[in-house]
Coordinates of C-alpha atoms in Angstrom, one line a residue:
M1 CA 6.6 -2.1 18.2
E2 CA 6.8 -5.3 16.6
P3 CA 10.4 -6.6 16.1
L4 CA 10.0 -6.9 12.1
D5 CA 9.7 -3.0 12.5
Q6 CA 12.9 -2.8 14.3
V7 CA 15.3 -3.9 12.0
T8 CA 16.7 -0.6 11.0
E9 CA 16.8 0.3 14.8
I10 CA 18.6 -3.1 15.2
A11 CA 20.9 -2.5 12.6
A12 CA 21.9 1.4 13.8
A13 CA 22.3 -0.7 17.4
Y14 CA 25.0 -3.1 15.9
T15 CA 27.0 0.0 14.1
A16 CA 26.7 2.0 17.3
V17 CA 27.9 -0.6 20.0
L18 CA 31.1 -1.9 17.7
Q19 CA 32.2 1.9 17.1
E20 CA 31.6 2.7 20.8
R21 CA 33.5 -0.5 22.3
G22 CA 35.5 -1.6 19.0
P23 CA 35.6 -5.6 17.9
L24 CA 33.8 -7.7 20.3
P25 CA 32.9 -11.7 20.2
A26 CA 29.6 -12.3 18.5
D27 CA 27.6 -13.1 21.5
E28 CA 28.7 -10.1 23.6
V29 CA 28.0 -7.7 20.9
K30 CA 24.2 -9.3 20.1
A31 CA 23.8 -9.3 23.9
A32 CA 24.8 -5.5 23.9
V33 CA 22.3 -4.7 20.8
V34 CA 19.3 -6.4 22.6
E35 CA 20.0 -4.6 25.4
R36 CA 20.6 -1.2 23.7
V37 CA 17.4 -1.4 21.8
G38 CA 15.5 -3.0 25.1
L39 CA 14.1 -6.3 23.3
D40 CA 13.3 -9.5 25.1
M41 CA 15.5 -12.1 23.8
A42 CA 13.5 -14.6 25.5
D43 CA 11.0 -13.8 22.5
P44 CA 11.5 -16.1 19.4
A45 CA 10.9 -13.5 17.2
V46 CA 13.2 -11.3 18.6
E47 CA 16.0 -13.7 18.5
A48 CA 15.2 -14.2 15.0
V49 CA 15.1 -10.7 14.3
V50 CA 18.2 -10.2 15.9
E51 CA 19.9 -13.0 14.2
S52 CA 18.7 -12.2 10.8
T53 CA 19.9 -8.9 10.8
Y54 CA 23.3 -9.6 12.3
D55 CA 23.9 -11.9 9.2
V56 CA 22.8 -9.3 6.7
L57 CA 25.6 -7.2 8.1
L58 CA 28.1 -9.5 7.9
T59 CA 27.4 -11.3 5.0
G60 CA 25.0 -9.2 2.7
E61 CA 26.0 -7.3 -0.5
S62 CA 26.2 -4.4 1.4
A63 CA 27.7 -6.0 4.4
T64 CA 29.2 -3.4 7.1
L65 CA 30.6 -5.7 9.3
A66 CA 33.2 -8.2 9.4
L67 CA 35.1 -11.1 11.5
V68 CA 38.8 -10.0 12.5
A69 CA 38.9 -13.7 14.4
P70 CA 36.6 -16.6 13.7
D71 CA 34.0 -15.4 16.7
V72 CA 35.0 -11.7 16.8
V73 CA 33.3 -8.7 14.8
A74 CA 34.2 -5.6 14.1
H75 CA 32.1 -2.6 12.2
L76 CA 34.5 -2.6 9.0
E77 CA 34.4 1.1 8.2
T78 CA 35.6 2.1 11.8
L79 CA 38.4 -0.2 11.5
V80 CA 40.0 0.7 8.0
A81 CA 39.5 4.1 8.2
G82 CA 42.8 5.9 7.4
S83 CA 44.4 2.6 6.7
V84 CA 46.8 3.1 3.4
L85 CA 45.9 0.7 0.6
T86 CA 47.9 0.6 -2.3
H87 CA 47.2 -0.3 -5.9
R88 CA 49.0 -0.3 -9.3
L89 CA 47.1 2.0 -11.9
S90 CA 46.5 0.0 -14.9
E91 CA 46.4 1.2 -18.7
A92 CA 42.7 1.0 -19.0
E93 CA 42.0 2.3 -15.5
H94 CA 43.5 5.4 -16.4
A95 CA 42.0 5.5 -19.9
E96 CA 38.6 4.7 -18.8
G97 CA 38.7 6.8 -15.1
Y98 CA 37.9 4.0 -12.7
L99 CA 40.0 2.4 -9.9
L100 CA 39.0 -1.2 -9.3
L101 CA 37.9 -2.6 -5.7
D102 CA 39.5 -5.9 -6.4
A103 CA 41.9 -7.4 -3.9
D104 CA 44.0 -4.3 -3.5
L105 CA 40.9 -1.9 -2.5
G106 CA 38.2 -4.2 -2.1
A107 CA 38.1 -3.3 1.5
F108 CA 37.0 0.2 1.0
L109 CA 34.0 -1.2 -0.6
C110 CA 32.3 -0.9 3.0
F111 CA 32.2 3.1 2.8
D112 CA 29.1 4.4 1.7
A113 CA 29.2 7.7 -0.6
P114 CA 32.8 7.9 -0.9
T115 CA 33.9 11.5 -2.2
H116 CA 37.5 12.4 -3.7
E117 CA 38.3 16.1 -3.4
D118 CA 34.7 17.0 -3.0
E119 CA 33.5 15.3 -5.9
P120 CA 31.1 12.2 -5.4
L121 CA 32.7 8.6 -6.6
F122 CA 30.2 6.4 -8.1
V123 CA 30.5 2.6 -7.3
D124 CA 29.6 0.3 -10.2
D125 CA 30.4 -2.9 -11.5
L126 CA 32.4 -3.7 -14.5
D127 CA 30.3 -6.2 -16.7
D128 CA 29.9 -8.0 -13.7
G129 CA 33.3 -8.1 -12.8
P130 CA 35.1 -6.4 -9.7
M131 CA 33.2 -3.4 -8.4
S132 CA 35.0 0.4 -9.2
W133 CA 35.1 3.7 -8.1
G134 CA 34.4 5.6 -11.1
G135 CA 34.7 9.8 -10.8
M136 CA 34.4 13.1 -12.8
E137 CA 35.9 13.3 -16.3
G138 CA 39.9 13.3 -15.5
W139 CA 39.7 12.4 -12.1
L140 CA 42.6 10.3 -12.6
D141 CA 44.4 12.2 -14.6
A142 CA 47.2 13.5 -12.4
F143 CA 48.8 9.9 -12.0
R144 CA 50.8 8.2 -14.6
P145 CA 49.7 4.0 -15.9
G146 CA 51.6 1.9 -13.7
A147 CA 51.6 4.4 -10.8
L148 CA 51.8 2.9 -7.5
L149 CA 48.7 4.6 -5.9
A150 CA 48.4 5.1 -2.1
V151 CA 44.6 4.9 -1.4
S152 CA 43.2 5.9 2.1
V153 CA 39.4 6.8 3.0
A154 CA 38.7 9.1 6.0
A155 CA 35.9 8.2 8.5
D156 CA 33.9 10.7 6.6
S157 CA 34.7 8.9 3.1
Q158 CA 37.0 11.2 1.7
V159 CA 39.1 9.2 -0.4
T160 CA 42.8 10.5 -0.6
I161 CA 45.3 9.1 -3.5
V162 CA 48.8 10.2 -4.0
E163 CA 51.9 8.4 -5.9
A164 CA 54.0 6.4 -3.7
E165 CA 56.4 3.7 -3.3
A166 CA 56.3 0.8 -0.9
P167 CA 59.3 -1.2 0.4
E168 CA 59.0 -5.2 0.2
A169 CA 57.5 -6.3 3.5
P170 CA 57.7 -10.3 3.9
D171 CA 56.9 -9.5 7.5
L172 CA 53.6 -8.4 6.1
A173 CA 52.9 -11.4 4.0
A174 CA 53.3 -13.8 6.5
H175 CA 51.1 -11.5 8.8
L176 CA 48.5 -11.8 6.4
R177 CA 49.0 -15.6 6.0
E178 CA 48.8 -15.8 9.8
V179 CA 45.4 -14.4 9.8
Y180 CA 44.2 -16.3 6.7
D181 CA 44.8 -19.5 8.1
S182 CA 43.1 -18.7 11.4
F183 CA 39.9 -18.4 9.5
A184 CA 40.5 -21.2 7.1
E185 CA 41.1 -23.9 10.3
D186 CA 38.1 -23.1 11.7
A187 CA 36.1 -23.2 8.2
P188 CA 37.8 -25.1 5.2
V189 CA 36.1 -22.6 2.8
P190 CA 37.1 -19.7 1.0
V191 CA 37.9 -16.4 3.4
P192 CA 36.3 -12.8 2.6
L193 CA 39.4 -10.9 2.1
D194 CA 37.8 -8.0 3.9
Y195 CA 38.1 -10.6 7.1
V196 CA 42.0 -11.1 6.5
V197 CA 42.4 -7.2 6.0
A198 CA 40.5 -6.5 9.2
G199 CA 41.9 -9.3 11.3
M200 CA 45.5 -7.6 10.0
V201 CA 44.5 -4.3 11.6
H202 CA 42.8 -5.8 14.5
R203 CA 46.1 -7.7 15.6
E204 CA 48.3 -4.8 14.6
P205 CA 46.3 -1.3 14.4
D206 CA 49.2 0.6 12.5
V207 CA 49.5 -2.2 10.3
F208 CA 48.5 -0.2 7.0
A209 CA 49.4 3.4 8.5
A210 CA 52.2 3.5 5.3
P211 CA 52.2 2.4 2.0
R212 CA 52.9 -1.1 1.7
P213 CA 52.7 -3.7 -1.3
P214 CA 49.4 -4.4 -2.9
L215 CA 47.4 -6.7 -1.3
G216 CA 47.2 -8.5 -4.4
E217 CA 50.4 -9.1 -4.8
L218 CA 50.8 -10.3 -0.9
V219 CA 47.9 -12.8 -1.7
T220 CA 49.8 -14.4 -4.5
A221 CA 53.1 -14.3 -2.7
V222 CA 52.0 -16.7 0.4
G223 CA 49.9 -19.2 -1.9
L224 CA 46.3 -17.8 -2.1
E225 CA 44.2 -17.1 -5.1
W226 CA 41.7 -14.1 -4.9
R227 CA 38.2 -14.5 -6.6
D228 CA 35.2 -12.0 -6.3
G229 CA 36.4 -11.0 -2.9
F230 CA 37.5 -14.4 -1.6
V231 CA 40.8 -16.1 -0.8
A232 CA 41.8 -19.6 -0.6
H233 CA 44.6 -22.1 -0.9
T234 CA 42.9 -25.1 -2.6
E235 CA 40.9 -25.7 -5.7
E236 CA 38.9 -28.1 -3.2
M237 CA 37.6 -24.9 -1.0
W238 CA 36.5 -23.1 -4.2
Q239 CA 34.4 -26.4 -5.2
L240 CA 32.7 -26.9 -1.4
A241 CA 31.9 -23.1 -1.3
E242 CA 30.4 -23.2 -4.7
Q243 CA 28.2 -26.3 -3.6
L244 CA 27.4 -24.3 -0.7
Y245 CA 26.3 -21.3 -2.7
M246 CA 24.7 -23.7 -4.8
M247 CA 22.4 -25.5 -2.1
S248 CA 21.6 -21.6 -0.8
R249 CA 20.4 -20.6 -4.2
L250 CA 18.6 -23.7 -4.7
A251 CA 16.3 -23.5 -0.7
D252 CA 16.0 -19.5 -1.7
G253 CA 14.5 -20.6 -5.1
T254 CA 12.2 -23.4 -4.0
G255 CA 11.4 -22.1 -0.4
S256 CA 12.3 -25.9 0.8
E257 CA 15.0 -27.5 1.9
E258 CA 13.8 -30.9 0.8
A259 CA 13.0 -29.3 -2.7
A260 CA 16.5 -27.7 -2.8
D261 CA 17.9 -30.9 -2.2
T262 CA 15.9 -32.7 -4.7
A263 CA 17.1 -29.8 -7.0
F264 CA 20.7 -30.6 -5.9
E265 CA 20.2 -34.1 -6.8
A266 CA 18.9 -33.5 -9.9
I267 CA 21.6 -31.6 -11.1
T268 CA 24.5 -33.8 -9.7
V269 CA 22.9 -36.3 -12.3
L270 CA 22.1 -34.0 -15.2
T271 CA 26.1 -32.1 -15.2
D272 CA 27.4 -35.9 -15.0
P273 CA 28.8 -36.2 -18.8
A274 CA 28.7 -40.1 -17.8
A275 CA 25.3 -40.3 -16.5
E276 CA 23.4 -43.5 -17.5
P277 CA 19.9 -43.3 -19.6
A278 CA 18.6 -44.9 -16.2
D279 CA 19.7 -42.4 -14.3
L280 CA 18.6 -39.4 -16.2
R281 CA 14.8 -40.9 -16.6
A282 CA 15.1 -41.5 -12.9
T283 CA 16.2 -37.8 -12.5
L284 CA 13.2 -36.7 -15.0
T285 CA 10.6 -38.1 -12.2
L286 CA 12.1 -35.6 -9.9
L287 CA 11.4 -32.5 -12.1
T288 CA 8.1 -33.5 -12.4
D289 CA 7.7 -30.7 -9.5
P290 CA 7.7 -27.5 -11.4
I291 CA 9.3 -25.8 -8.5
V292 CA 12.1 -28.2 -8.8
L293 CA 12.2 -28.0 -12.4
L294 CA 12.3 -24.4 -12.5
A295 CA 15.1 -24.2 -9.6
V296 CA 16.8 -26.6 -11.6
T297 CA 17.0 -24.8 -14.6
E298 CA 17.6 -21.8 -13.4
E299 CA 20.8 -23.0 -11.8
M300 CA 22.0 -24.8 -14.8
L301 CA 21.6 -22.2 -16.8
G302 CA 23.0 -19.5 -14.3
G303 CA 22.7 -15.4 -14.4
K304 CA 25.3 -14.4 -16.5
D305 CA 24.6 -15.8 -20.1
D306 CA 27.5 -18.5 -19.9
P307 CA 27.8 -19.8 -23.7
G308 CA 29.5 -23.2 -21.9
R309 CA 26.8 -23.6 -19.5
L310 CA 24.3 -22.9 -22.1
A311 CA 26.3 -25.6 -24.6
Q312 CA 26.1 -28.2 -21.6
F313 CA 22.3 -27.8 -20.9
T314 CA 21.3 -27.9 -24.6
A315 CA 23.0 -31.3 -25.2
V316 CA 21.7 -32.6 -21.9
T317 CA 18.1 -31.5 -22.8
A318 CA 18.3 -32.8 -26.0
R319 CA 19.6 -36.4 -24.1
L320 CA 16.6 -35.8 -22.0
V321 CA 14.0 -35.7 -24.6
E322 CA 14.9 -38.7 -26.6
L323 CA 14.8 -40.9 -23.4
A324 CA 11.6 -39.1 -21.5
G325 CA 8.8 -41.2 -23.0
D326 CA 5.6 -39.9 -22.5
R327 CA 5.2 -40.0 -18.9
R328 CA 8.1 -37.4 -18.6
A329 CA 7.8 -35.4 -21.6
A330 CA 6.4 -32.3 -20.5
A331 CA 9.5 -31.7 -18.2
A332 CA 12.1 -32.7 -20.9
N333 CA 10.4 -30.5 -23.9
W334 CA 10.2 -27.8 -21.4
M335 CA 14.0 -27.5 -20.3
A336 CA 14.6 -28.1 -24.3
A337 CA 12.3 -25.3 -25.0
V338 CA 14.4 -22.9 -22.6
A339 CA 17.4 -24.0 -24.3
A340 CA 16.3 -23.2 -27.7
E341 CA 15.1 -19.6 -26.3
R342 CA 18.4 -18.8 -25.0
E343 CA 20.3 -20.0 -28.3
G344 CA 18.0 -17.8 -30.0
R345 CA 15.8 -20.4 -31.9
V346 CA 12.7 -19.0 -30.8
L347 CA 10.5 -20.7 -33.1
D348 CA 12.1 -24.3 -32.4
A349 CA 11.4 -23.5 -29.0
E350 CA 7.5 -23.2 -29.5
P351 CA 6.9 -26.6 -31.2
L352 CA 8.6 -28.0 -27.9
L353 CA 6.5 -26.5 -25.5
R354 CA 3.5 -27.8 -27.5
A355 CA 5.2 -31.3 -27.2
A356 CA 5.1 -30.6 -23.7
E357 CA 1.7 -29.5 -23.3
R358 CA 0.4 -32.6 -25.2
A359 CA 2.0 -34.6 -22.2
D360 CA 1.0 -32.6 -19.5
N361 CA -1.6 -30.0 -20.3
T362 CA -1.9 -29.3 -16.2
D363 CA 1.6 -28.2 -16.4
L364 CA 1.6 -24.6 -15.0
L365 CA 5.0 -23.3 -16.6
V366 CA 4.1 -24.7 -20.2
T367 CA 0.4 -23.1 -19.9
D368 CA 2.5 -19.6 -18.9
R369 CA 5.0 -19.8 -21.4
L370 CA 2.4 -20.5 -24.1
G371 CA 0.7 -17.6 -22.6
W372 CA 3.6 -15.6 -23.3
Y373 CA 4.2 -17.2 -27.1
A374 CA 0.4 -16.0 -27.7
S375 CA 0.8 -12.6 -26.2
D376 CA 4.0 -12.0 -28.3
R377 CA 2.2 -12.9 -31.6
G378 CA -0.4 -10.8 -30.8
D379 CA -3.1 -13.5 -29.8
A380 CA -4.7 -11.8 -26.7
A381 CA -7.9 -13.7 -26.3
E382 CA -5.3 -17.1 -26.1
A383 CA -3.1 -15.2 -23.7
L384 CA -5.8 -14.0 -21.8
R385 CA -7.4 -17.6 -21.5
R386 CA -4.1 -19.2 -20.3
W387 CA -3.1 -16.7 -17.9
T388 CA -6.4 -16.2 -16.2
V389 CA -5.9 -19.9 -15.6
L390 CA -3.0 -19.1 -13.6
L391 CA -3.7 -16.1 -11.4
D392 CA -5.8 -16.1 -8.3
E393 CA -6.1 -12.1 -9.3
P394 CA -5.3 -11.7 -13.0
E395 CA -6.6 -8.1 -13.0
H396 CA -3.8 -6.9 -11.1
D397 CA -1.3 -8.6 -13.2
P398 CA 0.8 -6.3 -15.6
D399 CA 0.6 -9.1 -18.5
V400 CA -3.2 -9.5 -18.4
Q401 CA -3.7 -5.7 -18.2
A402 CA -1.9 -5.1 -21.5
V403 CA -4.0 -8.0 -23.4
L404 CA -6.7 -7.4 -21.7
P405 CA -8.6 -4.5 -24.1
H406 CA -7.2 -6.5 -27.0
A407 CA -8.9 -9.7 -26.4
N408 CA -12.1 -9.4 -27.5
L409 CA -11.6 -8.5 -30.8
A410 CA -11.5 -12.2 -32.2
A411 CA -15.3 -12.2 -32.3
A412 CA -15.6 -9.1 -34.6
P413 CA -16.5 -9.6 -38.1
Q414 CA -13.9 -10.7 -40.5
P415 CA -13.3 -9.6 -44.2
G416 CA -14.3 -11.9 -47.0
R417 CA -11.0 -13.9 -48.0
N418 CA -10.8 -11.7 -51.4
E419 CA -11.8 -8.3 -49.5
P420 CA -9.0 -5.8 -48.2
C421 CA -7.6 -6.8 -45.3
W422 CA -8.5 -5.1 -42.5
C423 CA -4.9 -4.0 -41.5
G424 CA -4.5 -1.3 -44.1
S425 CA -2.0 -3.1 -46.0
G426 CA -3.9 -3.1 -49.4
R427 CA -3.3 -7.0 -49.9
K428 CA -6.5 -9.0 -49.7
F429 CA -7.4 -10.7 -46.4
K430 CA -6.5 -14.4 -47.5
Q431 CA -3.4 -13.2 -48.3
C432 CA -2.5 -11.3 -45.4
H433 CA -4.2 -11.7 -42.0
A434 CA -6.2 -15.1 -42.4
G435 CA -6.2 -17.0 -39.7
K436 CA -4.0 -14.9 -37.8
P437 CA -5.0 -12.9 -34.6
V438 CA -7.1 -9.6 -35.5
L439 CA -5.3 -6.6 -34.4
R440 CA -6.1 -3.2 -33.5
P441 CA -4.2 -0.3 -35.3
L442 CA -0.5 -0.1 -34.4
P443 CA -1.1 3.2 -32.1
E444 CA -3.3 1.4 -29.8
R445 CA -0.7 -1.4 -29.4
A446 CA 2.0 0.3 -28.8
A447 CA 2.0 0.0 -24.8
W448 CA 1.1 -3.7 -25.2
L449 CA 4.2 -4.0 -27.5
Y450 CA 6.4 -1.9 -24.8
R451 CA 4.9 -4.6 -22.1
K452 CA 6.1 -7.3 -24.6
A453 CA 9.7 -5.5 -24.1
A454 CA 9.6 -5.9 -20.3
A455 CA 8.0 -9.3 -20.2
Y456 CA 11.0 -10.7 -21.9
L457 CA 13.1 -9.5 -19.1
Q458 CA 11.2 -10.9 -16.9
R459 CA 10.7 -14.3 -18.3
R460 CA 13.7 -14.7 -20.3
G461 CA 16.1 -15.7 -17.6
G462 CA 20.0 -15.3 -17.2
A463 CA 21.4 -12.1 -17.2
A464 CA 18.2 -10.3 -18.1
T465 CA 16.1 -11.6 -15.4
A466 CA 18.9 -11.4 -12.9
A467 CA 19.0 -7.5 -13.5
V468 CA 15.2 -7.2 -13.2
G469 CA 13.4 -10.1 -11.7
W470 CA 9.5 -9.4 -11.2
S471 CA 10.3 -6.0 -10.4
T472 CA 7.5 -3.4 -11.0
D473 CA 9.6 -0.3 -10.9
A474 CA 8.9 1.2 -14.4
L475 CA 12.0 3.3 -14.2
A476 CA 14.3 0.5 -13.3
V477 CA 13.3 -1.8 -16.3
D478 CA 13.2 1.0 -19.0
T479 CA 17.0 2.2 -17.9
L480 CA 17.6 -1.5 -18.5
M481 CA 15.7 -1.7 -22.1
R482 CA 17.8 1.6 -23.1
E483 CA 20.7 2.0 -21.2
E484 CA 21.7 -1.4 -20.5
G485 CA 20.8 -2.3 -24.2
W486 CA 18.0 -5.0 -23.7
F487 CA 16.0 -3.5 -26.3
T488 CA 18.4 -5.2 -29.2
P489 CA 18.3 -8.7 -27.7
F490 CA 14.4 -8.5 -27.2
L491 CA 14.1 -7.9 -31.1
A492 CA 16.6 -10.7 -31.7
D493 CA 15.1 -13.4 -29.6
R494 CA 11.2 -12.3 -29.8
G495 CA 11.4 -10.7 -33.3
P496 CA 10.1 -13.9 -35.4
L497 CA 7.1 -13.8 -33.1
L498 CA 5.6 -10.1 -33.4
P499 CA 3.5 -8.9 -35.8
A500 CA 5.5 -7.2 -38.5
D501 CA 4.6 -3.9 -37.9
E502 CA 5.1 -4.0 -34.1
A503 CA 9.0 -5.3 -34.7
E504 CA 9.5 -2.6 -37.1
L505 CA 8.0 -0.2 -34.6
A506 CA 10.0 -1.4 -31.7
A507 CA 13.5 -1.4 -33.9
T508 CA 13.0 2.7 -33.9
W509 CA 12.7 2.4 -29.8
T510 CA 16.3 1.1 -29.4
D511 CA 18.5 4.5 -29.5
I512 CA 16.0 7.2 -28.1
D513 CA 17.1 8.7 -24.9
R514 CA 15.0 9.5 -22.0
T515 CA 15.0 13.4 -21.8
V516 CA 13.0 16.2 -19.7
F517 CA 9.7 18.0 -21.2
E518 CA 7.8 21.0 -20.4
V519 CA 4.1 20.5 -20.7
L520 CA 3.1 23.0 -23.0
D521 CA -0.7 21.6 -22.9
P522 CA -2.2 18.3 -21.8
R523 CA -1.0 16.5 -25.3
T524 CA 2.0 19.0 -26.3
L525 CA 5.3 18.8 -24.6
R526 CA 8.5 20.5 -25.6
D527 CA 11.9 18.7 -25.3
E528 CA 14.0 20.9 -22.9
R529 CA 17.3 19.3 -24.7
T530 CA 16.4 19.9 -28.1
G531 CA 13.3 22.5 -28.2
T532 CA 11.4 20.0 -30.4
T533 CA 7.7 19.4 -29.4
I534 CA 5.9 16.2 -29.5
T535 CA 2.5 15.1 -29.2
V536 CA 1.5 12.5 -26.5
A537 CA -1.2 9.6 -26.9
E538 CA -2.7 10.2 -23.7
P539 CA -2.7 13.2 -21.7
A540 CA 0.5 13.9 -19.4
P541 CA 0.5 13.1 -16.1
A542 CA 1.4 16.7 -14.9
D543 CA -0.1 20.4 -15.3
V544 CA 0.6 22.8 -17.5
G545 CA 4.2 24.1 -17.0
D546 CA 5.0 21.2 -15.2
L547 CA 8.5 19.6 -16.1
V548 CA 8.2 15.8 -16.7
C549 CA 11.1 13.3 -17.3
A550 CA 10.3 10.5 -19.5
R551 CA 11.1 8.5 -22.1
A552 CA 8.9 9.1 -25.2
L553 CA 8.4 6.4 -27.8
P554 CA 6.7 6.8 -31.2
D555 CA 3.6 4.8 -31.4
G556 CA 3.5 4.4 -34.8
G557 CA 0.7 7.0 -35.6
G558 CA 2.5 10.4 -35.4
A559 CA 1.9 10.6 -31.4
H560 CA 4.1 9.3 -28.7
I561 CA 3.7 7.1 -25.2
L562 CA 5.7 8.3 -22.2
I563 CA 7.3 5.5 -20.6
A564 CA 8.2 5.6 -16.8
P565 CA 7.2 9.4 -16.4
F566 CA 7.7 11.6 -13.3
V567 CA 7.6 15.4 -12.6
I568 CA 10.9 17.0 -11.7
D569 CA 11.6 20.8 -9.5
P570 CA 12.6 22.9 -12.3
E571 CA 16.1 23.7 -9.9
N572 CA 16.4 20.3 -10.7
R573 CA 16.6 20.2 -14.2
D574 CA 20.1 20.8 -15.3
D575 CA 21.6 18.5 -13.0
L576 CA 19.1 15.6 -14.2
L577 CA 19.8 16.7 -17.6
G578 CA 23.5 16.2 -17.2
L579 CA 22.7 13.1 -15.7
L580 CA 20.7 11.4 -18.5
A581 CA 23.5 12.7 -20.7
R582 CA 26.0 10.2 -19.2
H583 CA 23.4 7.1 -19.5
A584 CA 24.7 6.1 -16.0
T585 CA 21.8 3.7 -15.0
A586 CA 22.7 3.0 -11.3
E587 CA 23.8 6.9 -11.0
L588 CA 20.1 8.1 -12.4
L589 CA 18.2 5.7 -10.3
E590 CA 20.0 6.6 -7.2
W591 CA 19.2 10.3 -7.8
V592 CA 15.7 9.7 -8.6
D593 CA 15.2 7.9 -5.6
A594 CA 17.2 10.3 -3.0
V595 CA 15.9 13.6 -5.2
V596 CA 12.7 13.0 -6.5
Y597 CA 10.9 10.1 -4.6
S598 CA 12.3 11.1 -1.4
S599 CA 11.5 15.0 -1.4
P600 CA 8.8 16.2 1.1

């Protein structure tokens, strides 16, 4: 078996070795893993897989390992199982039914599939804030707001919560600071609080055997600050960490250290309010590389739609447009167009893109973006012309697939200027669609319209693109559009470009829920929730009598299009309907993956 096919086995070996032998020096645990799996460490490919798997398990989003000393690693779940951590229940947590996994309880994030009183707890973030546990309705009603909760998790991920009192513990605070200092002295960057907690347990196994003051309070008491799972004692440490994270993001985004260094150099100048015009012009030269330009734009705007970062980006792009001159105008105008899009000024953005194209008609980023605008406007032929230039296999691209059936209409005969318009509005052609793209009837464009909404998520940038990336998972995209509410900003941002009838139709889609249908015949479905029947534009992807979960969107002609449909077993009907009623995106996707896609 090739090393890349053994990642799962290697990851399991790390867990097994550390569970059996306890915390070990990093080199020792890697050697034990290689021996356990039977690999040849002399093979560079094997060494790379062993090292990369270690890094993911230690620092990835779902990390299961933690350092307990600068070069000693442990299996975090095994180490902290049974520990009692405390947390003061806030009014908001009590009212909304969640527990924050912040500084106090964050070490318990390592437990997979936690349960409380035999009911599952759902792990989620709160508006991109700290992670939290959510449970069944009323699961925290037994506790009063302000109570100190003693929380522990057993090795089988069963969570126990009781009210408690905790005596002051200056010795514990000093212990925490001592462990923190051992990490901070080794590398002057913020330390994961998980490492500090694990290090405390490693040194004193019974340190959290009974309720103690909340970790967040202890962190503050010893002069540390907690941010997003890390602690540090100086602002310089946070700044250094942000620079390192930025370099890592830029390297991932550009695919090369050289391009990442160039992007970092450009950002350093562009974020300096006192940057001289000559420095800004020189930076525009760096941005003639489209890979660097895209990485710089995404990094400066960030992934969370921060108004302050957008205002700074808009201001600097305005300066760049003024200073660019002809030779550097493409990059400057492209960045200014993206800024205008983010501010909801799509009609101001389009002329900037055309100015960028006049400066450099070979710019791939500009060509792609103008194809996006053409598609949203309904000009399928223009969109197709632009996108086919960019793609090696355009027939496999979802945007190309959406516009292709509509791209040959431009050659169709046009009505006379004073004849009724082809769209059926009743107005004369010259007063209606003269000079505008020829469009098929609205029902035939409904699927294209939905693709426009999905393309918005992928191309907009910021929080939308961070959520979906270039995912081709139709259900994940659809839950973002409805459950996460992205249909509304799509209409606000791109609505001015859409044909009027499409904008009106899309507005009716914003509050239509996903449900379960029984297939009565290939084109007739009955909603299992309401009992109403609908007609579908295309035959349902199931047999008569099957149950299909889908979002059914009106097509503007009396029928519906099915979005991300999948067949379910009748025995799962009630569970799925209950899940859909809660509008819980992550929970729905996890359920579908476990119950539908993983079924034999």
